[in-house]
Short mmCIF file of C-alpha atoms in Angstrom, two decimals:
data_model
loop_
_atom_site.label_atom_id
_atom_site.label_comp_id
_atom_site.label_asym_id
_atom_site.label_seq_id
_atom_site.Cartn_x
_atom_site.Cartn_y
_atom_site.Cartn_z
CA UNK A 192 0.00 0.00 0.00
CA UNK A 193 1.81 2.96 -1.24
CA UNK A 194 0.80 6.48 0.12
CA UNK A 195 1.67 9.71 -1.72
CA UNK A 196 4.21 12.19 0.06
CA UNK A 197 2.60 14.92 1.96
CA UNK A 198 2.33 18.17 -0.47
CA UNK A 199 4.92 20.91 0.69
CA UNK A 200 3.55 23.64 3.21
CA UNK A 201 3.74 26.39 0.85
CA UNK A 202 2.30 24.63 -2.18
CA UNK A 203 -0.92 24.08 0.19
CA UNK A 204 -0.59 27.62 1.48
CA UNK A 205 -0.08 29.29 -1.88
CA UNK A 206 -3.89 26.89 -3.06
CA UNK A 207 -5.72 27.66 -0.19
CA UNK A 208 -4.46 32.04 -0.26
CA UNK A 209 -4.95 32.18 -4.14
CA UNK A 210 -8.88 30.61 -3.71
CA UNK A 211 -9.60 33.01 -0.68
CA UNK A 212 -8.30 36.25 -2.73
CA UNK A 213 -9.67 35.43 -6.05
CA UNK A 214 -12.96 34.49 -4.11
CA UNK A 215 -12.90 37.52 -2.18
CA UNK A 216 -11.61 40.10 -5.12
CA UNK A 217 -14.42 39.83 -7.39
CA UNK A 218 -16.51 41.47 -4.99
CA UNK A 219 -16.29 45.40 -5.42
CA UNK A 220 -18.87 45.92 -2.61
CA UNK A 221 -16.12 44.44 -0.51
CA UNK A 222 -12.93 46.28 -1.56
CA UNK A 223 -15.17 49.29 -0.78
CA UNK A 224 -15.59 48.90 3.04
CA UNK A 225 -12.20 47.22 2.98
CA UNK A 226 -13.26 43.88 4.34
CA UNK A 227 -10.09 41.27 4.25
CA UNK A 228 -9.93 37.81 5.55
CA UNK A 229 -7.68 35.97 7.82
CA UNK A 230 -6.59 32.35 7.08
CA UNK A 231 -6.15 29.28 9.77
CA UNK A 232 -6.62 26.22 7.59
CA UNK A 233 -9.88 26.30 6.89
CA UNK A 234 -11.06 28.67 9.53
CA UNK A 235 -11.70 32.56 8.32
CA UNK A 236 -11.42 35.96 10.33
CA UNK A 237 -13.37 38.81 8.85
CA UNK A 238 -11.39 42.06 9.32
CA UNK A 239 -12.96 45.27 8.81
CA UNK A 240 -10.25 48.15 8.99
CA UNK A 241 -11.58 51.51 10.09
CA UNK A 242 -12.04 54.19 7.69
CA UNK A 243 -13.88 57.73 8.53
CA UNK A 244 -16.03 56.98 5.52
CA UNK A 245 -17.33 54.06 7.88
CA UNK A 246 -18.77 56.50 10.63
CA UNK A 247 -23.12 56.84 11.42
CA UNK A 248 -22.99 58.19 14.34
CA UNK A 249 -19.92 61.28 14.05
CA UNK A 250 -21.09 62.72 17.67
CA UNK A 251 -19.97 59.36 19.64
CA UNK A 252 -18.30 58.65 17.13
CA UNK A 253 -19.67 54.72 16.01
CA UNK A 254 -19.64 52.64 12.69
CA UNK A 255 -22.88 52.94 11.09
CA UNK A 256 -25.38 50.11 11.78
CA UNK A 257 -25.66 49.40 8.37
CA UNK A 258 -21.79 49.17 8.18
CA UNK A 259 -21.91 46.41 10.66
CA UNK A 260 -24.48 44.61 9.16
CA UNK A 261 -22.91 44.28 6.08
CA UNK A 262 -19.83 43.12 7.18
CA UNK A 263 -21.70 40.47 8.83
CA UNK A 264 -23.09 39.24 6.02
CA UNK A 265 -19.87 39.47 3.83
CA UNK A 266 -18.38 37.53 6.53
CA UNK A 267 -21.25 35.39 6.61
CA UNK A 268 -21.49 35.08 2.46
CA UNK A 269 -17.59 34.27 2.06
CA UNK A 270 -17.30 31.87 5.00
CA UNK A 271 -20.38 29.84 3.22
CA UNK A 272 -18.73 30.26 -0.46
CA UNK A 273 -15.32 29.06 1.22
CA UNK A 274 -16.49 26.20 3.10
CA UNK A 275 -18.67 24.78 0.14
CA UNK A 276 -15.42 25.17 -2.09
CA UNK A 277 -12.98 23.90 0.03
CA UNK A 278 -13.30 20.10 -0.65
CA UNK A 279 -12.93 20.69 -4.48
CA UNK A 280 -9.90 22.67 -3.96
CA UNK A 281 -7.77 20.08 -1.34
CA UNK A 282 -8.86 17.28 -3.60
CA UNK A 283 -6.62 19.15 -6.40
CA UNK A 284 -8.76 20.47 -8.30
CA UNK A 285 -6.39 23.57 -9.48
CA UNK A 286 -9.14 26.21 -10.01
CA UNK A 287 -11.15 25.43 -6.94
CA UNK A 288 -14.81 26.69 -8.30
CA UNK A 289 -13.39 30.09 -7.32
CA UNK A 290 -13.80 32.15 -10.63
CA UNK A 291 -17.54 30.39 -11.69
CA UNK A 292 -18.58 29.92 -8.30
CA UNK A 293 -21.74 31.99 -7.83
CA UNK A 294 -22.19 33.73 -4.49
CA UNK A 295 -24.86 32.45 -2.43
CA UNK A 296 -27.96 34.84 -1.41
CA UNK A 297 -29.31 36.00 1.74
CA UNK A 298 -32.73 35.34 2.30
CA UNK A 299 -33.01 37.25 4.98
CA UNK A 300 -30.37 38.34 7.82
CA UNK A 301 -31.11 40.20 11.57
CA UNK A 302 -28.57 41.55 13.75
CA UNK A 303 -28.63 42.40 16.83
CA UNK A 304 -26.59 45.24 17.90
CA UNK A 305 -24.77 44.81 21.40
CA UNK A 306 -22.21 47.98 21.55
CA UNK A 307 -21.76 50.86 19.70
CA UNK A 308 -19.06 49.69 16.83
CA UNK A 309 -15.94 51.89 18.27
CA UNK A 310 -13.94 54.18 15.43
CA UNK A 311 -11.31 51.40 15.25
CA UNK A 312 -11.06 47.37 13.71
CA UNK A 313 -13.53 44.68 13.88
CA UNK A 314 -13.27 41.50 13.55
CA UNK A 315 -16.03 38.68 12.49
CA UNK A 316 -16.73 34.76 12.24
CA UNK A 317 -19.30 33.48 11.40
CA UNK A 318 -20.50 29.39 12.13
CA UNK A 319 -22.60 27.68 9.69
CA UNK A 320 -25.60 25.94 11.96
CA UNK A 321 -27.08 24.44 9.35
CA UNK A 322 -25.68 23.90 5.35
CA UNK A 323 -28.16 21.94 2.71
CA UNK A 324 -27.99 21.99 -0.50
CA UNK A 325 -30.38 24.57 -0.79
CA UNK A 326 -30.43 26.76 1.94
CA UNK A 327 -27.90 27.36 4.61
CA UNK A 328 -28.46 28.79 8.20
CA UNK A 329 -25.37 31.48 9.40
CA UNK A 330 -24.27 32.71 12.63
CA UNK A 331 -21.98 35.01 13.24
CA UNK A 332 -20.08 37.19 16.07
CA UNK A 333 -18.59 40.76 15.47
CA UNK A 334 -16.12 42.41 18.39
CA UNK A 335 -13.42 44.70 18.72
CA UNK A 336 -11.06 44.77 21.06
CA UNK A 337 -12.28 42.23 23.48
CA UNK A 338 -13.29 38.44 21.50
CA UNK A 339 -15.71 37.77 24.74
CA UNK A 340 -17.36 41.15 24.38
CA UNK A 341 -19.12 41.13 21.21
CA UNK A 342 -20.51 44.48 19.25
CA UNK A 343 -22.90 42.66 17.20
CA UNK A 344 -23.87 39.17 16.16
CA UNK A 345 -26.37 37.77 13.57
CA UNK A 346 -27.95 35.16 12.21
CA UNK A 347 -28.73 34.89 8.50
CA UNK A 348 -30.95 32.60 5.95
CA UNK A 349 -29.30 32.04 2.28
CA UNK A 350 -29.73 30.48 -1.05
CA UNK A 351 -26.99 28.23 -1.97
CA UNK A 352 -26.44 28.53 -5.46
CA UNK A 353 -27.29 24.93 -7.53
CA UNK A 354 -23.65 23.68 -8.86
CA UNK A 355 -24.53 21.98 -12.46
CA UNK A 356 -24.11 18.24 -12.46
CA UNK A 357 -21.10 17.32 -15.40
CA UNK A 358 -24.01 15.77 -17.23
CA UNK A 359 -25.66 18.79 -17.86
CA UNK A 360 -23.25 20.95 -19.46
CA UNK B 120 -50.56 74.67 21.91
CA UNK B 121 -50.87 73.81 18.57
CA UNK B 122 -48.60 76.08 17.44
CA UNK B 123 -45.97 74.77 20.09
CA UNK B 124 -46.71 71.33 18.85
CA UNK B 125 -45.87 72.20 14.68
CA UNK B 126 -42.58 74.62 16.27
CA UNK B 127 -41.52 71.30 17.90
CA UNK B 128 -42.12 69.22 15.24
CA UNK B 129 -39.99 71.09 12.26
CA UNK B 130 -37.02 71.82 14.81
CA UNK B 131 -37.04 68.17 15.59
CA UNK B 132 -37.13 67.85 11.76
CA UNK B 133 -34.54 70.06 10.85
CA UNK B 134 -32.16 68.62 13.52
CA UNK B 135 -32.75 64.60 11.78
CA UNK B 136 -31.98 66.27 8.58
CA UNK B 137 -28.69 67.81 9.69
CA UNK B 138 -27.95 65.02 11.07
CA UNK B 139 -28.24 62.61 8.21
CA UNK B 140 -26.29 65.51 6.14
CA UNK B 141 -23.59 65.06 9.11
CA UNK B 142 -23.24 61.14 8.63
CA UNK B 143 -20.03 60.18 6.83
CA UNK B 144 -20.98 56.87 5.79
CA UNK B 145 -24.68 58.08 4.32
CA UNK B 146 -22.59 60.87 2.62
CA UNK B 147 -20.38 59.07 0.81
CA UNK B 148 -23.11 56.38 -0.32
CA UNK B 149 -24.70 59.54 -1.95
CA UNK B 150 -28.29 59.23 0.35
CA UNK B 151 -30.53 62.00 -0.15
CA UNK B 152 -32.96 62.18 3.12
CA UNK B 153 -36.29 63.45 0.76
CA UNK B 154 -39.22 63.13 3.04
CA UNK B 155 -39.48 63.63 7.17
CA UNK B 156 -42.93 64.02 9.21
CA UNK B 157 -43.44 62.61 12.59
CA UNK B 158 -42.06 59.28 12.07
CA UNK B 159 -41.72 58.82 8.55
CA UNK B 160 -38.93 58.85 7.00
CA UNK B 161 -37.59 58.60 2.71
CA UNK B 162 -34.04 58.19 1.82
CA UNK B 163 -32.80 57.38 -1.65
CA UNK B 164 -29.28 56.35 -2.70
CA UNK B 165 -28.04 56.07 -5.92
CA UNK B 166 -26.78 53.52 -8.06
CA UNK B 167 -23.06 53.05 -7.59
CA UNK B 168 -20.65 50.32 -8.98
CA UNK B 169 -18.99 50.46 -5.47
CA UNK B 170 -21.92 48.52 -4.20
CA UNK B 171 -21.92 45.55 -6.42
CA UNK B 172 -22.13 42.56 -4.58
CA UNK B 173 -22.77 40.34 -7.66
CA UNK B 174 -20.28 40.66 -10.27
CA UNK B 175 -21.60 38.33 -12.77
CA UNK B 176 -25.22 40.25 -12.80
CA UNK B 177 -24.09 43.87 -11.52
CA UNK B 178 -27.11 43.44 -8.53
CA UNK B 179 -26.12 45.41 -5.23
CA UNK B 180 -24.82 44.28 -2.89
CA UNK B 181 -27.05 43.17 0.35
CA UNK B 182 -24.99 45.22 2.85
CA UNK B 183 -25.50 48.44 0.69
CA UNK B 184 -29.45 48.16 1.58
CA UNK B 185 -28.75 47.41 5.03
CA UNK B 186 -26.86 50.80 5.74
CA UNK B 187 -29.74 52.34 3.58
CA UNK B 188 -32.50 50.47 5.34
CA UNK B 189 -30.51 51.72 9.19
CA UNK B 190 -30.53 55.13 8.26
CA UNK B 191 -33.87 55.36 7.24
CA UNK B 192 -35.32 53.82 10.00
CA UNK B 193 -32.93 55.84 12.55
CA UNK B 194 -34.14 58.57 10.83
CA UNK B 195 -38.40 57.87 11.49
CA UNK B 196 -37.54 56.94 15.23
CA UNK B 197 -35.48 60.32 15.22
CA UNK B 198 -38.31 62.39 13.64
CA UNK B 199 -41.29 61.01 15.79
CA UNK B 200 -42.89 63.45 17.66
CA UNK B 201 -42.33 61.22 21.36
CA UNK B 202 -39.03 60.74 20.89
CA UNK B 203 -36.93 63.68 22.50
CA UNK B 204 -33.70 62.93 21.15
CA UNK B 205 -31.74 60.72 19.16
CA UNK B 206 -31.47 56.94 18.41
CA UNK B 207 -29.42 53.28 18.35
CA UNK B 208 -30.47 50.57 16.31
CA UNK B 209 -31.38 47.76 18.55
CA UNK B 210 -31.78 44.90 16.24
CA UNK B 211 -32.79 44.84 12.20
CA UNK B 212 -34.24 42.22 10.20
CA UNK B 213 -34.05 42.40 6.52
CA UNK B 214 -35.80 40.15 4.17
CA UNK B 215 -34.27 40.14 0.56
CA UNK B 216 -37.33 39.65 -1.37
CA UNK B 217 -35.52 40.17 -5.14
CA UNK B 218 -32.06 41.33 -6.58
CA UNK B 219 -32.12 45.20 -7.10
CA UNK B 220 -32.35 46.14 -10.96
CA UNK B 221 -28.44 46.94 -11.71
CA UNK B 222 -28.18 50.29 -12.90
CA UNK B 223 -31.33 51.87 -10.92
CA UNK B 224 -31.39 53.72 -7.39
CA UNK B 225 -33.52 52.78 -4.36
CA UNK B 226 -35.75 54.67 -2.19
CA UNK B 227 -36.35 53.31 1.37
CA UNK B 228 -39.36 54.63 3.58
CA UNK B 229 -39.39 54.13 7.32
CA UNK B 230 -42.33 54.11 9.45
CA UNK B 231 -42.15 54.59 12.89
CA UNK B 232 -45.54 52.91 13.80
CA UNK B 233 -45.06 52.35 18.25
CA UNK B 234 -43.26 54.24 20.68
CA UNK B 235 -42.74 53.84 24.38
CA UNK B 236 -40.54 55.32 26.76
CA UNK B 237 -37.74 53.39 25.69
CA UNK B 238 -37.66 51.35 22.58
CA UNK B 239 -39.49 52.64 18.75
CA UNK B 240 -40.66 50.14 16.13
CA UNK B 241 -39.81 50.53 12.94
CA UNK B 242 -40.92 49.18 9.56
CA UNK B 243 -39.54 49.84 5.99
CA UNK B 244 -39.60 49.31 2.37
CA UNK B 245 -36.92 49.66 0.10
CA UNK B 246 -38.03 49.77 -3.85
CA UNK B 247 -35.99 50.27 -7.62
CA UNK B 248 -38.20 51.68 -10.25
CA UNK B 249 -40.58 49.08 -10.08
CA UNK B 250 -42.41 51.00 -6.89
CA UNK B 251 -45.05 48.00 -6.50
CA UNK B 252 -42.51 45.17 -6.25
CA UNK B 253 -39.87 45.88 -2.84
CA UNK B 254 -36.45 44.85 -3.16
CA UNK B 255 -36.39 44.11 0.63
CA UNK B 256 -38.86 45.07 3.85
CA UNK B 257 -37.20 45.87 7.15
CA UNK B 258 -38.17 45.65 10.73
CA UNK B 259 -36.36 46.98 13.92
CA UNK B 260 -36.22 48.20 17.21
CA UNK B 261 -34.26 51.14 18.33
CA UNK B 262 -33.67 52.83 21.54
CA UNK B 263 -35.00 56.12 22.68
CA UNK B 264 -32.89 58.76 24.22
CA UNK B 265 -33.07 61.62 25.60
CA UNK B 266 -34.36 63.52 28.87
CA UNK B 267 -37.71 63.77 29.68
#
């Protein structure tokens, strides 16, 4: 019984970075409030880096609401796309789905808003609690400076997009 | 009396409508706060290829109608005559009901339909061109502030 040699480290690195950017790049909505992602295997950080243009509230001063909401979702939408990708791309399949992969879609998605969002970094994960092949159930946790004390968290409903069997193309 | 009441009523409106003009974030997604009147509020926002969220259809992104959605609802707790000062968003629920038509605006309206001492309820309803068919309905709770 013969057993292939384990791939070098940066050859898996290099994969697994080059899926997450290209997924994440072809999102403009994303480049504009500057959301990046963290990598640990297959686990993802949302990071959303301050800006002023980022501000609802310029008397406290706090992120707008509907700032933290979407980066919510992003996190929410990417960590879904990611995870439903990720077997496709370890079993060596060299463009992942990343550049036809459709997005999925939020059904709906409520947040609840613990903190004011301070004027600096947040951070997001998001869990998915339920993933069929239709619809997927998201939730995810927001904070700052403190992981225990959270901002915001959500949960989320989405469409998973319907991958075409070989057959039918 | 009366007259007190209406003299209350636009300074509360004219300080909402500052304030919108004074939030970075609705600034730079280009909102225009059109309508305000005791708990009703109108924002639009403008198409922008910023917001796509979809870049195989050109549809907006969801997060885009969320900040639009929070304003506008922050906006008809702010306005309402029982509430004597300003606002946080408690919790928001959107339900995407279609994709937004690429290339068109949306217009939101917020009503502010129950206040008590401490919490407003707010509903909205965010629309392209095609007024009769919502892109996504809102509701939310938000705090009320203030002295009284």
């Amino acid at each position: 019984m013969s057993r292939s040699r384990p791939e070098p480290v940066q050859i898996v690195k290099q994969r697994r970075d080059d899926a997450l950017a290209a997924l994440v790049a072809r999102v403009p909505y994303i480049q504009y409030l500057g959301v990046s992602f963290d990598r640990r295997g297959d686990e993802l950080t949302g990071v959303l880096g301050f800006q002023d243009k980022l501000i609802g509230n310029p008397l406290l001063p706090a992120i707008h609401g509907g700032v933290t909401a979407a980066f919510l979702e992003i996190t929410s939408v990417i960590t879904l796309s990611w995870t439903s990708q990720w077997d496709a791309l370890e079993a060596g399949d060299p463009e992942g789905d990343a550049p036809q992969m459709r997005l999925p879609k939020t059904i709906d998605f409520t947040v609840d808003y613990l903190r004011s969002g301070l004027p600096r970094d947040a951070y997001a994960r998001a869990r998915i609690t339920r993933a069929g092949r239709r619809y997927a159930s998201v939730h995810v946790e927001g904070w700052q400076d403190n992981r225990s004390k959270l901002f915001a968290q959500a949960t989320g409903h989405f469409l998973m997009p319907q991958q075409r069997r070989p057959d039918e193309q | 009396m009366a007259d007190e009441t209406a003299k209350r009523a636009a300074k509360q409106a004219q300080m909402a409508r500052q304030f919108m003009e004074a939030i970075p974030h609705a600034r730079d997604l280009g909102m225009v706060l059109t309508e305000l009147d005791a708990g009703v509020a109108t924002i639009t926002m403008p198409y922008d290829e910023r917001l796509i969220g979809d870049p195989d259809t050109g549809v907006m992104h969801g997060g885009a109608v969320s900040a639009l959605m929070d304003s506008c609802c922050g906006a008809a707790v702010m306005c309402h005559p029982s509430n004597p000062g300003g606002t946080a968003t408690i919790d928001l629920r959107i339900d995407y009901m279609r994709a937004a038509t690429p290339g068109q605006g949306l217009s939101t309206t917020a009503t502010c339909y129950h206040i008590t001492r401490s919490v407003a309820f707010v509903r909205a309803t965010a629309c392209d061109e095609d007024t009769g068919n919502p892109v996504a309905m809102a509701t939310g709770t938000f705090t009320v502030e203030g002295t009284r």
